[in-house]
Coordinates of C-alpha atoms and ligand atoms in Angstrom, one line a residue:
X1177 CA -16.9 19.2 -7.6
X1178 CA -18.9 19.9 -11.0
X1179 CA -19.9 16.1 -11.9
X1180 CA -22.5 15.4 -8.8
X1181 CA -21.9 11.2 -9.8
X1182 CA -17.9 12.0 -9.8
X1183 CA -16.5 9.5 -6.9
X1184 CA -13.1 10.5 -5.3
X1185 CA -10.8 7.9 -4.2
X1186 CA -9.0 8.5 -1.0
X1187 CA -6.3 5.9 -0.8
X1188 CA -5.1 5.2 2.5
X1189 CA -2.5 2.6 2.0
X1190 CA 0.2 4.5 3.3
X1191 CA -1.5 5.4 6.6
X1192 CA -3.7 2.5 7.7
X1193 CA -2.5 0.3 5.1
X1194 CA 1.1 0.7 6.8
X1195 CA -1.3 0.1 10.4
X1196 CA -1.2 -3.4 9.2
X1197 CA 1.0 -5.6 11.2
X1198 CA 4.1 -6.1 9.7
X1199 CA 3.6 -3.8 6.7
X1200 CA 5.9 -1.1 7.5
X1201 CA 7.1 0.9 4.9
X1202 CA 10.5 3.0 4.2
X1203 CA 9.9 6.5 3.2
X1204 CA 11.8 5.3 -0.2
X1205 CA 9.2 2.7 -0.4
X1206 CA 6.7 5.2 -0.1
X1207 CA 7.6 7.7 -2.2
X1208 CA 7.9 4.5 -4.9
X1209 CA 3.9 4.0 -3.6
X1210 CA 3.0 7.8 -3.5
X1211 CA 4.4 7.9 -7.0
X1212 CA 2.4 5.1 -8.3
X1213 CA -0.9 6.1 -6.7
X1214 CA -0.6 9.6 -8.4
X1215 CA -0.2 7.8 -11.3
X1216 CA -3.0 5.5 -11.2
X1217 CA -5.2 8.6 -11.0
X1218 CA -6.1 8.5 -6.9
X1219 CA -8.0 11.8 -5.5
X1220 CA -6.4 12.1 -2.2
X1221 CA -3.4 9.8 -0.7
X1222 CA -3.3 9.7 2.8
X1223 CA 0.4 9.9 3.3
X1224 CA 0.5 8.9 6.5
X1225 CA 0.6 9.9 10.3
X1226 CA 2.5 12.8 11.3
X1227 CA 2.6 13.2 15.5
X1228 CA 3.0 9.2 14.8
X1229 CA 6.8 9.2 14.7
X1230 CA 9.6 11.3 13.3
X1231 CA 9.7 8.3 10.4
X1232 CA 5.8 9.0 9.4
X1233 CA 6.8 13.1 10.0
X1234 CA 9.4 12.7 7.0
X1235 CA 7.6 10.2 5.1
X1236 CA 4.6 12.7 4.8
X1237 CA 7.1 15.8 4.3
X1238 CA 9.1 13.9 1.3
X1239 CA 5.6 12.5 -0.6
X1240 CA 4.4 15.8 0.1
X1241 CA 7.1 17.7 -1.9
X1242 CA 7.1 15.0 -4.8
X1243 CA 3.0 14.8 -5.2
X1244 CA 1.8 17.4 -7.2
X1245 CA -1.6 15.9 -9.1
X1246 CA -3.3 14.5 -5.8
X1247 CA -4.2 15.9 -2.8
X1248 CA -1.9 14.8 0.1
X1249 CA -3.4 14.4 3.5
X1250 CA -2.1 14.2 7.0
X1251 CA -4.1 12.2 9.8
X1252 CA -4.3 14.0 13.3
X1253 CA -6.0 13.0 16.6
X1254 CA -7.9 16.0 17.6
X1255 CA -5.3 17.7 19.5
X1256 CA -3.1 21.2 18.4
X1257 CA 0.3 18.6 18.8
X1258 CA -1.0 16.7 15.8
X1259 CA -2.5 19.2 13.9
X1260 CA 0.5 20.8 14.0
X1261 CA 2.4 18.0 12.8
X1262 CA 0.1 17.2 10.4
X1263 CA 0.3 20.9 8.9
X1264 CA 4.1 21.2 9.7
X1265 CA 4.5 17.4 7.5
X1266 CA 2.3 19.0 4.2
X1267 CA 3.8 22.8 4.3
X1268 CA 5.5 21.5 0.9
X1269 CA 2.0 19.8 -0.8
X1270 CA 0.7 21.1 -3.7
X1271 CA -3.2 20.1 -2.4
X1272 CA -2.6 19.9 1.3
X1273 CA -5.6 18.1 3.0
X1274 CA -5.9 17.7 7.1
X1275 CA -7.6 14.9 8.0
X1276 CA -8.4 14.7 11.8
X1277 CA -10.9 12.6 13.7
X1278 CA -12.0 11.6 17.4
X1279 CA -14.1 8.7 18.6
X1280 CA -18.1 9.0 18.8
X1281 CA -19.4 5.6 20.0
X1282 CA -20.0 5.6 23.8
X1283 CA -17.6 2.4 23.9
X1284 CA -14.8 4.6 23.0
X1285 CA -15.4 8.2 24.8
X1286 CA -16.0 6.1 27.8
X1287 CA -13.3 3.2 27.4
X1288 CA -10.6 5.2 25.3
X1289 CA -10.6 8.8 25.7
X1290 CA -12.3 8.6 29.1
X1291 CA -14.2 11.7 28.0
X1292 CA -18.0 12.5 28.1
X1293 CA -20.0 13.2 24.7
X1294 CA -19.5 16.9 25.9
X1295 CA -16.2 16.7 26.3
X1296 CA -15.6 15.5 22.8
X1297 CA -18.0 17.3 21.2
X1298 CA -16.0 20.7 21.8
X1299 CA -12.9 18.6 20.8
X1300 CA -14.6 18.3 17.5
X1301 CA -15.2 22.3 17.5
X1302 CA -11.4 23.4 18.4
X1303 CA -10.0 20.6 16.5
X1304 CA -12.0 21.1 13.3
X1305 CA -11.0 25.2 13.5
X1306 CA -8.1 24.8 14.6
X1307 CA -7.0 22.6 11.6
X1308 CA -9.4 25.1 9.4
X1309 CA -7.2 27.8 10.6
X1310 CA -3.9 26.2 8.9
X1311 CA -5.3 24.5 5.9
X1312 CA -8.4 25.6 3.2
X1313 CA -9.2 21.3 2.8
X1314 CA -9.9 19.8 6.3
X1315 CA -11.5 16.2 6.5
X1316 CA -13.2 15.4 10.2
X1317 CA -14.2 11.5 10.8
X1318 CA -16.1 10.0 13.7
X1319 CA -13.8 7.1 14.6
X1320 CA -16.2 4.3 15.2
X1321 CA -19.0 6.0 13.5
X1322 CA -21.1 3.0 12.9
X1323 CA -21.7 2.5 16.5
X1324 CA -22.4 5.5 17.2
X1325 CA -25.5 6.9 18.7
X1326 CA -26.8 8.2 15.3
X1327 CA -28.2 11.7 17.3
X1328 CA -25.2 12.2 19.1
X1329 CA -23.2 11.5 14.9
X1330 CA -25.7 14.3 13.6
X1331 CA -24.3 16.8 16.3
X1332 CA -21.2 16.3 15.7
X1333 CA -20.9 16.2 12.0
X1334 CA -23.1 19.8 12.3
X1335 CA -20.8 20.9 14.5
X1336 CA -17.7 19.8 12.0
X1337 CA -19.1 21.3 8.9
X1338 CA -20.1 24.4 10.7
X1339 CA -16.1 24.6 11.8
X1340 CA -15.2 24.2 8.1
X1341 CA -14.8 20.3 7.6
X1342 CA -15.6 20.2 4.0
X1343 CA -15.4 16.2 3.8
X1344 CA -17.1 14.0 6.5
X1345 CA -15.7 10.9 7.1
X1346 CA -18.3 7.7 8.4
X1347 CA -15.9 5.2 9.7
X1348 CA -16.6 1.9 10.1
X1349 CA -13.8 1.4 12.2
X1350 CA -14.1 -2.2 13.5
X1351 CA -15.9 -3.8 10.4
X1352 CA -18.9 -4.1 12.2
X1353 CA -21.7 -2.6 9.7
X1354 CA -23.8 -4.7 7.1
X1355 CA -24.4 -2.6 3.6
X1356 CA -28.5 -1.9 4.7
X1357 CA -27.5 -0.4 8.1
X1358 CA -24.6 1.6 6.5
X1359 CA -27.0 2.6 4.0
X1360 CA -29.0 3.5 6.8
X1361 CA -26.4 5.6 8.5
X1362 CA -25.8 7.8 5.2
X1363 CA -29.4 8.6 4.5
X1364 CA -30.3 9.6 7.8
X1365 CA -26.8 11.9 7.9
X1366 CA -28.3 13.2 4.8
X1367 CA -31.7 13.7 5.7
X1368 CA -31.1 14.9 8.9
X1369 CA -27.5 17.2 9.5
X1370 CA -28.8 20.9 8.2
X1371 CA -25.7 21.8 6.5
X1372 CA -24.8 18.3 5.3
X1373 CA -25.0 19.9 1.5
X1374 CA -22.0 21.7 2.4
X1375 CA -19.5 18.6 2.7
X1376 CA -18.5 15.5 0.8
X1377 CA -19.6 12.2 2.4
X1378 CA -16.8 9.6 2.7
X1379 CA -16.8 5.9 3.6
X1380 CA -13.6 4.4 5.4
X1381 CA -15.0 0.2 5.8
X1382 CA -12.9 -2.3 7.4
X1383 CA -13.2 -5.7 6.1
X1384 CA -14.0 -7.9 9.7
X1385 CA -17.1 -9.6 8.3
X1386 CA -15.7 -9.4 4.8
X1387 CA -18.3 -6.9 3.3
X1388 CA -16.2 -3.4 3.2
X1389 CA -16.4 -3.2 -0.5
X1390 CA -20.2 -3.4 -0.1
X1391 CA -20.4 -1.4 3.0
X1392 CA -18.6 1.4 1.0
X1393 CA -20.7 0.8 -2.5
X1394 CA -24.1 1.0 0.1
X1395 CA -22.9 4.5 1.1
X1396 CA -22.1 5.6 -2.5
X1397 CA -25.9 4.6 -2.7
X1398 CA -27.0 6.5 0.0
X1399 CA -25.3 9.9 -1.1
X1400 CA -21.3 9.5 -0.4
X1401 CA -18.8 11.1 -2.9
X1402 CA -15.5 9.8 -1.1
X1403 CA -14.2 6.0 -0.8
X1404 CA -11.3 5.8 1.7
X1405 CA -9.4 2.3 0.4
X1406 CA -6.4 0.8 0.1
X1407 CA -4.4 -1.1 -2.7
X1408 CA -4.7 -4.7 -2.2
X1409 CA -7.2 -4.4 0.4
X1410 CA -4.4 -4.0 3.3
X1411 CA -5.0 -1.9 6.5
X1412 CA -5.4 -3.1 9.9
X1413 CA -6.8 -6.1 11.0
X1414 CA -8.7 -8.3 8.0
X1415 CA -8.0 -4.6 6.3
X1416 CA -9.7 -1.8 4.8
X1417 CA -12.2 -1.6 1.5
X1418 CA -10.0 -2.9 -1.5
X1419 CA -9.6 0.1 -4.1
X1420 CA -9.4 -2.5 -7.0
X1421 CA -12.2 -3.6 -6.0
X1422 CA -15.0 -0.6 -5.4
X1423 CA -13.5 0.8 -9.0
X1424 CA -13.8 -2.0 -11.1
X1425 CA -17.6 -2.4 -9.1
X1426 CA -18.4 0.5 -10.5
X1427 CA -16.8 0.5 -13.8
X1428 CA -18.4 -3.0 -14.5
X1429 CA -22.2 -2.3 -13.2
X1430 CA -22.0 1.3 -14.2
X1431 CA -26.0 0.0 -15.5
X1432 CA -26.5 -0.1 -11.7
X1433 CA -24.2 2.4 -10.2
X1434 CA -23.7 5.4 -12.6
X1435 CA -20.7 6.9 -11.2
X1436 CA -17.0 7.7 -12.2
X1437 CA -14.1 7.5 -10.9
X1438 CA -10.4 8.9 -12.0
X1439 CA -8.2 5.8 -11.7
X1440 CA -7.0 4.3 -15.0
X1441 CA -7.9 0.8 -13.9
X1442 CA -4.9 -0.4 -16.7
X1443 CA -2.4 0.5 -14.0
X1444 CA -4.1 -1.7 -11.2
X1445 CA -2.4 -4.8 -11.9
X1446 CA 1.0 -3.4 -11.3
X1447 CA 0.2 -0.8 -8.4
X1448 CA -1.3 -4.0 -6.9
X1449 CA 1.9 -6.0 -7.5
X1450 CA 4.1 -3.2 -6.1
X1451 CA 2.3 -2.6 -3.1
X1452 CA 3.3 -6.3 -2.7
X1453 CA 6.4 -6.8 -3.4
X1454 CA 7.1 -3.4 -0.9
X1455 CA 5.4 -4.5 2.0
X1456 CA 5.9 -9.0 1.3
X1457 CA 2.2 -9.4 1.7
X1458 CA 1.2 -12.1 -0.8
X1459 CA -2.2 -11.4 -2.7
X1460 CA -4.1 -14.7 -2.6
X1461 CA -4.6 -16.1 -5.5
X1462 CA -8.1 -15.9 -6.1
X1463 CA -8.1 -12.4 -5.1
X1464 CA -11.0 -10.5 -7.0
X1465 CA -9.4 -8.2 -9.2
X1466 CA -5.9 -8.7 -9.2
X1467 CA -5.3 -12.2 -8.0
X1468 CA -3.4 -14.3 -10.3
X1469 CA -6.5 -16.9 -11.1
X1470 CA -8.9 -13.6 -11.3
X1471 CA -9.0 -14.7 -14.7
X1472 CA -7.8 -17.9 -15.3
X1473 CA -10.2 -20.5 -16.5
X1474 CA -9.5 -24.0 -15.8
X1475 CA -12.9 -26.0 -16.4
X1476 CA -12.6 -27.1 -20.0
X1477 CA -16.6 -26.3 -20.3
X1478 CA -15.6 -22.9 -19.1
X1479 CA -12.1 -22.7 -21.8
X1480 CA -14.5 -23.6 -24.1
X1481 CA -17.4 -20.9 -23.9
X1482 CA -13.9 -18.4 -23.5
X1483 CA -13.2 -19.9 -26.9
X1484 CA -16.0 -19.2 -28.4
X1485 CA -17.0 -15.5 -26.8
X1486 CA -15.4 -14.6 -23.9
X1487 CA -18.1 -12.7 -22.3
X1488 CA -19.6 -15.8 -21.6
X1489 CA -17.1 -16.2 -18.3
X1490 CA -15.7 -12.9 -18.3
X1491 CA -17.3 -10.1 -17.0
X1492 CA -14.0 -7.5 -17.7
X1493 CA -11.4 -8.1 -19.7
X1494 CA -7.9 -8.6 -18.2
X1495 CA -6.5 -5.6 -19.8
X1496 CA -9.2 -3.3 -18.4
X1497 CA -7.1 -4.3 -15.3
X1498 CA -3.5 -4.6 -17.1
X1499 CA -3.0 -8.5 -16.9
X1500 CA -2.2 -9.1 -20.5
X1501 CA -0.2 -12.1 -21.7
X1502 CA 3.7 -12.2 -21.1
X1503 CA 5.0 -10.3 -23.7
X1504 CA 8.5 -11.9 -24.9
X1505 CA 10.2 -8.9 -25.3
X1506 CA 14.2 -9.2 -26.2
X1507 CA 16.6 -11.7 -25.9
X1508 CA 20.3 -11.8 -25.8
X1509 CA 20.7 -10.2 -29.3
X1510 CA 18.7 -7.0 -28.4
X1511 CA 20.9 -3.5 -28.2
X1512 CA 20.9 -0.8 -26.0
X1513 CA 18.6 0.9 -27.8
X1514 CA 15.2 -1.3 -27.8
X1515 CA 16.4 -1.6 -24.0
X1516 CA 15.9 1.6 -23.5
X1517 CA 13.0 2.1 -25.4
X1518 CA 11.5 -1.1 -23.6
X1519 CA 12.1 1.1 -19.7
X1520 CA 10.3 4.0 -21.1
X1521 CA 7.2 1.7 -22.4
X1522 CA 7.2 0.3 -18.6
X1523 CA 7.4 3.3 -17.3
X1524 CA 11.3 4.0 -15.6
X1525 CA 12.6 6.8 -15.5
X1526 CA 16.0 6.0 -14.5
X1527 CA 19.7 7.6 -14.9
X1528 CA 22.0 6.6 -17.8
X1529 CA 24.3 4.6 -15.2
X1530 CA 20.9 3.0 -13.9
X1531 CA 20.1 2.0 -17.6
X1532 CA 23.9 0.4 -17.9
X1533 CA 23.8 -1.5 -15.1
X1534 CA 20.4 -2.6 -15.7
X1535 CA 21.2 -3.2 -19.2
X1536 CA 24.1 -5.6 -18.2
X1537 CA 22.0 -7.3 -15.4
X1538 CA 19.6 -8.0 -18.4
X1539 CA 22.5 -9.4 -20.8
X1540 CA 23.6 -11.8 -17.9
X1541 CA 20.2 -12.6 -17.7
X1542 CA 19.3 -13.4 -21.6
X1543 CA 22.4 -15.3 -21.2
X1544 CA 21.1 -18.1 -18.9
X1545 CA 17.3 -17.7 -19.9
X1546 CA 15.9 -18.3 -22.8
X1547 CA 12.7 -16.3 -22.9
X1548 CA 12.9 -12.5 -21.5
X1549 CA 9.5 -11.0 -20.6
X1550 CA 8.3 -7.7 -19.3
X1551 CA 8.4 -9.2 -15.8
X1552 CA 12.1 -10.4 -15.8
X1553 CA 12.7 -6.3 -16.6
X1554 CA 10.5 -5.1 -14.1
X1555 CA 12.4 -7.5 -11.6
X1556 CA 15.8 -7.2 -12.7
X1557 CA 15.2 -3.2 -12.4
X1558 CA 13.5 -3.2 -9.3
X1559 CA 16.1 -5.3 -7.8
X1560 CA 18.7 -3.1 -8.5
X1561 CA 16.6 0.1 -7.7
X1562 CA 16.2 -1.4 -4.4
X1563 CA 20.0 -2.1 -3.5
X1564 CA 20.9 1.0 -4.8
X1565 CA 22.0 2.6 -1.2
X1566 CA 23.1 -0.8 0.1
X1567 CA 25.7 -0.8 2.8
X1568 CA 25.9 -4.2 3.0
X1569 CA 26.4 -6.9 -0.2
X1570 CA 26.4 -10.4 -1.4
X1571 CA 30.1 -10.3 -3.1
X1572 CA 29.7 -14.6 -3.7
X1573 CA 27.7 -17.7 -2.3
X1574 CA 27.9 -21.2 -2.7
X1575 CA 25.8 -24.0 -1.4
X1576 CA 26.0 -27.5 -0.6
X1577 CA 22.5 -28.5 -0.8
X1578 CA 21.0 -32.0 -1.2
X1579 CA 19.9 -35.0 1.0
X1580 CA 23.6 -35.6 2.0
X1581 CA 23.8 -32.7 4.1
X1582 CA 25.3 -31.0 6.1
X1583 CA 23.6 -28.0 4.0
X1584 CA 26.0 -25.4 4.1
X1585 CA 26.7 -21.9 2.9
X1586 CA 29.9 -19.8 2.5
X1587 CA 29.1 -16.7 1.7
X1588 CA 31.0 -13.3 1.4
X1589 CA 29.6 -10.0 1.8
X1590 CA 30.9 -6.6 0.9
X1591 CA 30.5 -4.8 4.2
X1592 CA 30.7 -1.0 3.3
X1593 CA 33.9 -2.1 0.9
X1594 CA 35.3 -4.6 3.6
X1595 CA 35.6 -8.1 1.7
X1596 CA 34.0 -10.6 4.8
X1597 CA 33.6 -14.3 4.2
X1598 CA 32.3 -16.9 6.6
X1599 CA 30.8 -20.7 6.1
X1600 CA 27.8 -22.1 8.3
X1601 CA 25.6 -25.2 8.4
X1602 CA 21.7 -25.0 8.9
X1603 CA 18.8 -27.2 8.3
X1604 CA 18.6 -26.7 4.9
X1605 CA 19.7 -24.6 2.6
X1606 CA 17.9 -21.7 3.2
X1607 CA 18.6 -21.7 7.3
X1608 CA 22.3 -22.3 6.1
X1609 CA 22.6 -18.8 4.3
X1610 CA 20.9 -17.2 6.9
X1611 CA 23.4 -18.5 9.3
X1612 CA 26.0 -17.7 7.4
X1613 CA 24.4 -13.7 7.3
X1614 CA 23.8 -13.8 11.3
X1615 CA 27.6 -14.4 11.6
X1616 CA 28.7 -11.9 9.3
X1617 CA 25.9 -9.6 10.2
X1618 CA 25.1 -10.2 13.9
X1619 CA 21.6 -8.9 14.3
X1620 CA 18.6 -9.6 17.0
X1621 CA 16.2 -9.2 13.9
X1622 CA 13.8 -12.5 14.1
X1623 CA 12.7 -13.8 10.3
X1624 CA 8.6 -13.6 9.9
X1625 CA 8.5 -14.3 6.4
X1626 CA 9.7 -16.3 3.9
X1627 CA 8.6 -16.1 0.5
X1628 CA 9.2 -17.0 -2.8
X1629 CA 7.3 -16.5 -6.1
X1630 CA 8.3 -17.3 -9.5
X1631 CA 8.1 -13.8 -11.9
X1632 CA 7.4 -16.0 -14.7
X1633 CA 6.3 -19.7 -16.0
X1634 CA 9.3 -22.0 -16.4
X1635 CA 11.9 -23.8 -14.6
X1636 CA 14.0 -21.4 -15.5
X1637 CA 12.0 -18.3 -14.1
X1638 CA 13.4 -15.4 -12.4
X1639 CA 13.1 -15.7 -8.4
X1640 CA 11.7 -13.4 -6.4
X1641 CA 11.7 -13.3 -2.7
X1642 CA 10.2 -11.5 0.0
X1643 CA 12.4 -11.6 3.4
X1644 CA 10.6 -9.9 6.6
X1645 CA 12.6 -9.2 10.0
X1646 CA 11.5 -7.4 13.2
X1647 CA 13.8 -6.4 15.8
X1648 CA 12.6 -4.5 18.7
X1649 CA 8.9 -4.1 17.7
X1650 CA 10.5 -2.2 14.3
X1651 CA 10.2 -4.1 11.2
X1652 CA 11.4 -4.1 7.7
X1653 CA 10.9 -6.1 4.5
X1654 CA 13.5 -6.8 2.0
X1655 CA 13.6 -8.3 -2.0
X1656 CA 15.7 -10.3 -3.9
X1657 CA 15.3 -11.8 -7.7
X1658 CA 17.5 -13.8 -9.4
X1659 CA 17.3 -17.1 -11.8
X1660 CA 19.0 -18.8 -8.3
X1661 CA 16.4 -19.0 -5.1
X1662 CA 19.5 -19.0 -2.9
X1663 CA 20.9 -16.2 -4.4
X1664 CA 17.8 -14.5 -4.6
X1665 CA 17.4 -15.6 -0.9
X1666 CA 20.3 -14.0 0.0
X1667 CA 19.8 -10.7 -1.8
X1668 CA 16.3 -10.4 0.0
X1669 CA 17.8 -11.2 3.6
X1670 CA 20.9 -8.8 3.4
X1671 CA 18.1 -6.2 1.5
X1672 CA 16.3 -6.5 5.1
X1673 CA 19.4 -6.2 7.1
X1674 CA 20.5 -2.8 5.5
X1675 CA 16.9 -1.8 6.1
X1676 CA 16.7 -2.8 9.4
X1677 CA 20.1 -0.5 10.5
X1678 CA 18.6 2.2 8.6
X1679 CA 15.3 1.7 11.1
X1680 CA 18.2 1.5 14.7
X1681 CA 19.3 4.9 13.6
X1682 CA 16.1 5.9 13.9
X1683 CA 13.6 6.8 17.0
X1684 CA 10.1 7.3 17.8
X1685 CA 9.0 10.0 19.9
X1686 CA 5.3 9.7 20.2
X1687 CA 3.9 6.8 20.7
X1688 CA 1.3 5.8 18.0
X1689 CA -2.8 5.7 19.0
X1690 CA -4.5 2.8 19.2
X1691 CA -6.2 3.9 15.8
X1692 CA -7.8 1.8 12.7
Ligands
LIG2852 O1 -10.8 3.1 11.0 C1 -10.8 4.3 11.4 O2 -11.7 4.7 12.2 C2 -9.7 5.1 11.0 C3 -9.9 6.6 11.2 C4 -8.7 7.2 11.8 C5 -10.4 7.3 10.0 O3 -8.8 4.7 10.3
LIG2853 ZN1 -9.3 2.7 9.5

């Protein structure tokens, strides 16, 4: 790397993003992530964890073969079984990257890998050369790093450079660090480890105490080129360093912190939103960055100082981030043709028979709405996007809903072609459909999540919900939109169901480490 005040963003959404408890991801819904991230300008994406499962194997293989800007990278314990997989999972990447990593605390040689500092200190030397040996870009990190005896971390980080790590990774794998001690850390890395000139310095912060973004901006301070992050903030735990977050730090006190970075912070918005909508975790709403009030202004004293110069409560502007204002963009009048040319300007790149049916979807749509926006686009394409190898689907529903009761729901599925119909009762509405799915459908898969949010303003907004089941420790998350919450209730619980019998066919043969 020329620029020495050039920061690379490592995004590990996909890996310990995906660690986070109910977050798993589909390797379509990664791919749809992967794609998005090489978009938005990341450095390296972690892809995932090969020796994890045969699931995390493929998902790595596939994002390799589709990834061609950003490095792809493959997390390994340090053992040859992993590395393997790891290098067997990127054999089709573009910029392959092996990232493998042992614990360095005495908590976790001692408790964990029941191994003395010896022990894992030649771990460090045959993993580090083994990987080397397969792949020209290997990243080592010292799980728990930031309780680690800091004599014992100048050893070993020697030790990986001198085996060809070219990036050193400083965990702070349990959120434990403050910014001056991670500061700390870093200088004395870089004061101290001979060959430290010879490798990148990365941070990987988890958020425990709620100061990863600073921990990680600290270590920038102190010398380190590499953030390890992840859209949204998610990863295991209260998560990992939010990548909105350290970029738009740095882009908005660049006086202080004179550094770039290669993300096109217009795209964060909608990475943000998709990273949502895949995995159902909500962002709250006063979310730095991309929450949904990150730049509304309520108090009239502050609407009026926005009035009159908006840097006098705004310290980026929304668009920096890509929140604009709903753009009303067609209504039912509009042809073919600005529809088209409105999926190109959002960015699809779908099939002609994708663009009719999303073109009809959006006539039936103008037809009961009376304001169309970018948003009821992106939904009404995702939607279909995401139902697209469907074995299972909602044919008709009606509902009885109302004080009266009993709420009840007849609803009739097409089950690969099969016309099936079946009426239940529930408590509510909701419970009724669900009921009536469980019959049709009969599944052990227990409901986590239930959420709705409305794509736009209005009463007659576009639904959007976020279903999440978990059957036998596996778990899957499934969308719905439509103008109807039931509807769109359904959609999202049979979305989960098809998910969730892709998931049976599927089975794990390693077990996954207790890893952060
Ligand atoms: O938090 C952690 O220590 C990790 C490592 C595997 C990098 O995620
Ligand atoms: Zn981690």
């Amino acid at each position: 790397m020329t620029n020495k005040n050039q920061i690379r963003i490592f995004d590990t959404t996909l890996r310990d993003g995906e660690q986070s408890p109910g977050a798993s991801m589909n390797i379509e819904e990664k791919l749809k992530i992967a794609k998005a991230l090489e978009a938005l300008g990341v450095d390296i994406i972690e892809a995932g964890f090969p020796a994890a499962s045969k699931g995390d194997l493929e998902a790595v293989t596939e994002v390799s073969k589709v990834i061609k800007e950003s490095k792809v990278c493959g997390l390994s314990r340090a053992s040859k079984f992993d590395i393997d997989a790891a290098n067997s999972a990127l054999k089709y990447a573009a910029q392959p990257r092996i990232h493998t990593f042992i614990s360095t605390s005495e908590l976790h040689m001692t408790h964990k890998l029941e191994l003395t500092s010896e022990q894992v200190y030649e771990k460090v030397i045959d993993s580090v050369s083994y990987a080397r040996n397969l792949c020209d870009d290997v990243e080592w990190s010292c799980e728990d790093g930031t309780r680690t005896d800091r004599d014992f971390m100048c050893r070993t980080v020697e030790a990986a450079i001198k085996n060809g790590a070219s990036t050193i990774n400083i965990p702070d794998t349990v959120g434990y660090s403050v910014p001056d001690e991670f500061t700390e850390i870093i200088t004395h890395l870089m004061n101290t480890v001979p060959n430290i000139d010879k490798a990148v310095i990365s941070t990987h912060c988890h958020n425990d105490l709620g100061v990863a973004v600073a921990n990680s901006l600290a270590g920038v301070a102190a010398g380190a080129r590499q953030i390890e992050c992840t859209i949204n903030g998610l990863g295991e735990r209260a998560g990992n360093a939010a990548l909105e977050e350290v970029v738009m730090a740095i882009r908005t006190r660049n006086d202080l912190m004179p550094y770039t970075t290669n993300i096109k912070t217009e795209l964060l918005n909608k990475t943000s939103k998709l990273v949502s909508a895949v995995t159902g975790f909500p962002v709250q709403y006063n979310k730095a960055i991309v929450g949904k009030n990150a730049f509304a202004h309520e108090a009239g004293i502050h609407q009026d100082g926005m009035l009159k110069n908006s840097k006098t409560y705004e310290i980026m502007t929304p668009e920096s981030v890509g929140v604009s204002e709903s753009n009303l963009v067609m209504g039912k009048h509009s042809g073919r043709h600005a529809f088209k040319q409105k999926l190109v300007e959002l960015g699809y790149d779908i099939g002609d028979n994708a663009i009719e049916e999303s073109f009809n979807n959006f006539k039936a749509l103008a037809d009961k709405k009376k304001n169309v926006y970018d948003e009821d686009i992106i939904a009404i394409v995702d939607d279909q996007v995401i139902r697209v190898n469907d074995f299972i689907s909602l044919k008709d529903l009606s509902v009885i809903a109302g004080t009266k009761g009993p709420q009840t729901a007849e609803v009739t599925l097409l089950i690969d072609n099969n016309e099936q119909n079946t009426k239940s009762t529930g408590d509510g509405p909701v419970d009724a459909i669900f009921n009536a799915l469980m019959t049709l459908v009969p599944h052990k898969g227990k409901l986590q999540l239930y959420q709705v949010h409305a794509v736009t303003e209005g009463t007659d907004a576009q639904a959007e919900v976020s279903v999440r089941l978990s059957e036998n420790g596996k778990t899957v998350v499934g969308q719905g939109a439509d103008t109807d919450t039931l509807v769109a209730s359904a959609k999202a619980y049979i979305n989960a169901l098809n998910k969730l019998m892709v998931k049976r066919e599927k089975t794990t043969p390693s077990k996954m480490s207790n890893i952060s």
